[in-house]
Amino acid sequence: MDLADILTKAQIVPEMRAINRWEAIDELIDNLVSTGKIKAGDRDAVTAAVKKRETSMSTGIGFGIGIPHASTDLIFEVVGSLGRSNKGVNFDALDNQPVKLVMLFLVPQGQFQKHLHTLANIAKLLHKPEFRLSLEKAPDGEAMLSVIREFGKK
């Protein structure tokens, strides 16, 4: 499961308002509700699942990247939302640096292999400095999606 497979332009937030990881998670889950990827009535349960996972260990993996994620039985396919913060978000990252790119994704409950595969693909792509820089410089969500598609082919 590649990043381009789970994102549309509407699922990209080019300028997040969040200043910490909890607000970033809320903002990206709101995006998934507004784009119809999760039901409004499931918002609180999905948020609780992601925040429970995040409480066990921050998904701020360094290099300005956060990858909050969770499994839930409230979805039937992998869904995600990408947010960018030019100011940086306090994510309690491993390197104590602010996070500029937050990729939240959800995997259906019980699909452990798909969960690991998706996480590995996203982390591998986001670890490429030229990819991160291209995302940070992209003027809007459409350009960010083009960057994701371009680098996903490499």
Short mmCIF file of C-alpha atoms in Angstrom, two decimals:
data_model
loop_
_atom_site.label_atom_id
_atom_site.label_comp_id
_atom_site.label_asym_id
_atom_site.label_seq_id
_atom_site.Cartn_x
_atom_site.Cartn_y
_atom_site.Cartn_z
CA MET A 1 0.00 0.00 0.00
CA ASP A 2 1.69 3.17 -1.23
CA LEU A 3 1.02 6.70 -0.07
CA ALA A 4 -0.47 7.67 -3.44
CA ASP A 5 -2.96 4.79 -3.08
CA ILE A 6 -4.52 6.20 0.09
CA LEU A 7 -4.43 9.97 -0.51
CA THR A 8 -6.44 12.34 -2.65
CA LYS A 9 -5.93 16.09 -2.92
CA ALA A 10 -8.81 16.53 -0.44
CA GLN A 11 -6.98 14.38 2.13
CA ILE A 12 -3.98 16.72 2.20
CA VAL A 13 -3.93 19.66 4.61
CA PRO A 14 -1.23 21.99 3.21
CA GLU A 15 -1.19 24.29 6.26
CA MET A 16 -2.21 22.72 9.52
CA ARG A 17 -3.31 24.97 12.38
CA ALA A 18 -2.21 22.45 15.03
CA ILE A 19 0.60 23.34 17.43
CA ASN A 20 0.96 19.94 19.14
CA ARG A 21 0.54 16.28 18.24
CA TRP A 22 -2.92 15.94 19.82
CA GLU A 23 -4.27 18.90 17.82
CA ALA A 24 -2.60 17.51 14.68
CA ILE A 25 -4.32 14.15 15.18
CA ASP A 26 -7.68 15.89 15.71
CA GLU A 27 -7.20 18.05 12.62
CA LEU A 28 -6.31 15.11 10.38
CA ILE A 29 -9.18 12.97 11.70
CA ASP A 30 -11.52 15.91 11.04
CA ASN A 31 -10.18 15.84 7.48
CA LEU A 32 -11.02 12.14 7.18
CA VAL A 33 -14.56 12.86 8.40
CA SER A 34 -15.03 15.81 6.02
CA THR A 35 -13.78 13.75 3.07
CA GLY A 36 -16.10 10.87 3.94
CA LYS A 37 -13.31 8.40 4.72
CA ILE A 38 -14.67 7.83 8.23
CA LYS A 39 -18.22 8.37 9.46
CA ALA A 40 -18.86 11.42 11.65
CA GLY A 41 -20.37 9.14 14.30
CA ASP A 42 -17.13 7.13 14.43
CA ARG A 43 -14.89 10.18 14.91
CA ASP A 44 -14.53 9.88 18.70
CA ALA A 45 -13.80 6.15 18.64
CA VAL A 46 -11.21 6.55 15.86
CA THR A 47 -9.60 9.48 17.70
CA ALA A 48 -9.43 7.41 20.89
CA ALA A 49 -7.73 4.54 19.04
CA VAL A 50 -5.10 6.81 17.47
CA LYS A 51 -4.44 8.70 20.70
CA LYS A 52 -4.18 5.45 22.69
CA ARG A 53 -1.53 4.22 20.25
CA GLU A 54 0.24 7.59 20.35
CA THR A 55 0.26 7.62 24.18
CA SER A 56 2.19 4.32 24.27
CA MET A 57 5.01 5.89 22.22
CA SER A 58 5.21 9.01 20.08
CA THR A 59 5.16 8.38 16.36
CA GLY A 60 7.36 11.44 15.85
CA ILE A 61 10.16 9.44 14.24
CA GLY A 62 12.60 12.30 13.65
CA PHE A 63 13.52 14.30 10.54
CA GLY A 64 10.38 16.44 11.03
CA ILE A 65 8.05 13.46 10.51
CA GLY A 66 5.08 12.17 12.52
CA ILE A 67 3.17 9.04 11.52
CA PRO A 68 0.24 8.58 13.93
CA HIS A 69 -1.65 5.40 13.11
CA ALA A 70 -4.03 2.80 14.50
CA SER A 71 -6.12 -0.23 13.65
CA THR A 72 -9.88 -0.01 13.93
CA ASP A 73 -12.90 -2.10 13.02
CA LEU A 74 -14.72 1.08 11.92
CA ILE A 75 -13.14 1.14 8.43
CA PHE A 76 -12.86 -1.44 5.66
CA GLU A 77 -9.82 -0.13 3.76
CA VAL A 78 -6.64 1.75 4.63
CA VAL A 79 -7.34 5.49 4.86
CA GLY A 80 -5.09 8.42 5.60
CA SER A 81 -4.59 12.15 5.71
CA LEU A 82 -1.37 14.13 5.29
CA GLY A 83 -0.80 17.44 7.03
CA ARG A 84 1.99 19.97 6.65
CA SER A 85 3.00 22.58 9.18
CA ASN A 86 5.46 25.23 8.08
CA LYS A 87 5.88 26.35 11.70
CA GLY A 88 6.33 22.83 13.00
CA VAL A 89 4.28 20.87 15.52
CA ASN A 90 5.50 19.77 18.95
CA PHE A 91 5.17 16.01 18.53
CA ASP A 92 7.45 14.75 21.30
CA ALA A 93 9.56 13.37 18.45
CA LEU A 94 12.51 11.06 19.08
CA ASP A 95 14.94 13.82 18.05
CA ASN A 96 13.02 16.53 19.98
CA GLN A 97 12.60 18.53 16.76
CA PRO A 98 9.30 20.00 15.56
CA VAL A 99 7.35 17.93 13.07
CA LYS A 100 6.50 19.50 9.71
CA LEU A 101 4.88 16.51 7.98
CA VAL A 102 2.22 14.42 9.72
CA MET A 103 0.88 11.33 7.95
CA LEU A 104 -2.04 9.83 9.84
CA PHE A 105 -3.34 6.49 8.64
CA LEU A 106 -5.81 3.86 9.76
CA VAL A 107 -5.86 0.18 8.92
CA PRO A 108 -8.82 -2.19 9.34
CA GLN A 109 -8.63 -4.25 12.53
CA GLY A 110 -6.89 -7.60 12.15
CA GLN A 111 -4.85 -6.65 9.06
CA PHE A 112 -1.51 -6.67 10.83
CA GLN A 113 0.60 -7.40 7.74
CA LYS A 114 -1.07 -4.60 5.78
CA HIS A 115 -0.53 -2.28 8.76
CA LEU A 116 3.21 -3.03 8.91
CA HIS A 117 3.60 -2.87 5.14
CA THR A 118 1.83 0.51 4.93
CA LEU A 119 3.83 1.94 7.84
CA ALA A 120 7.11 0.73 6.32
CA ASN A 121 6.29 2.19 2.88
CA ILE A 122 5.31 5.57 4.33
CA ALA A 123 8.37 5.74 6.60
CA LYS A 124 10.71 4.73 3.76
CA LEU A 125 9.34 7.45 1.49
CA LEU A 126 9.35 10.13 4.19
CA HIS A 127 12.96 9.34 5.11
CA LYS A 128 14.10 10.56 1.68
CA PRO A 129 15.37 14.14 2.20
CA GLU A 130 14.52 15.19 -1.36
CA PHE A 131 10.95 13.92 -0.93
CA ARG A 132 10.43 15.83 2.33
CA LEU A 133 11.92 18.99 0.85
CA SER A 134 9.69 18.72 -2.24
CA LEU A 135 6.61 18.32 -0.04
CA GLU A 136 7.63 21.28 2.12
CA LYS A 137 8.14 23.50 -0.94
CA ALA A 138 4.97 22.47 -2.80
CA PRO A 139 2.57 25.45 -2.98
CA ASP A 140 -0.66 23.53 -2.31
CA GLY A 141 -2.32 20.14 -1.80
CA GLU A 142 -2.48 19.41 -5.51
CA ALA A 143 1.26 19.98 -5.92
CA MET A 144 1.93 17.88 -2.80
CA LEU A 145 -0.08 15.01 -4.30
CA SER A 146 1.94 15.30 -7.54
CA VAL A 147 5.16 15.02 -5.50
CA ILE A 148 3.79 11.93 -3.75
CA ARG A 149 2.86 10.28 -7.06
CA GLU A 150 6.22 11.15 -8.62
CA PHE A 151 8.32 9.81 -5.76
CA GLY A 152 6.07 6.77 -5.31
CA LYS A 153 7.13 5.58 -8.77
CA LYS A 154 10.85 5.74 -7.96
#
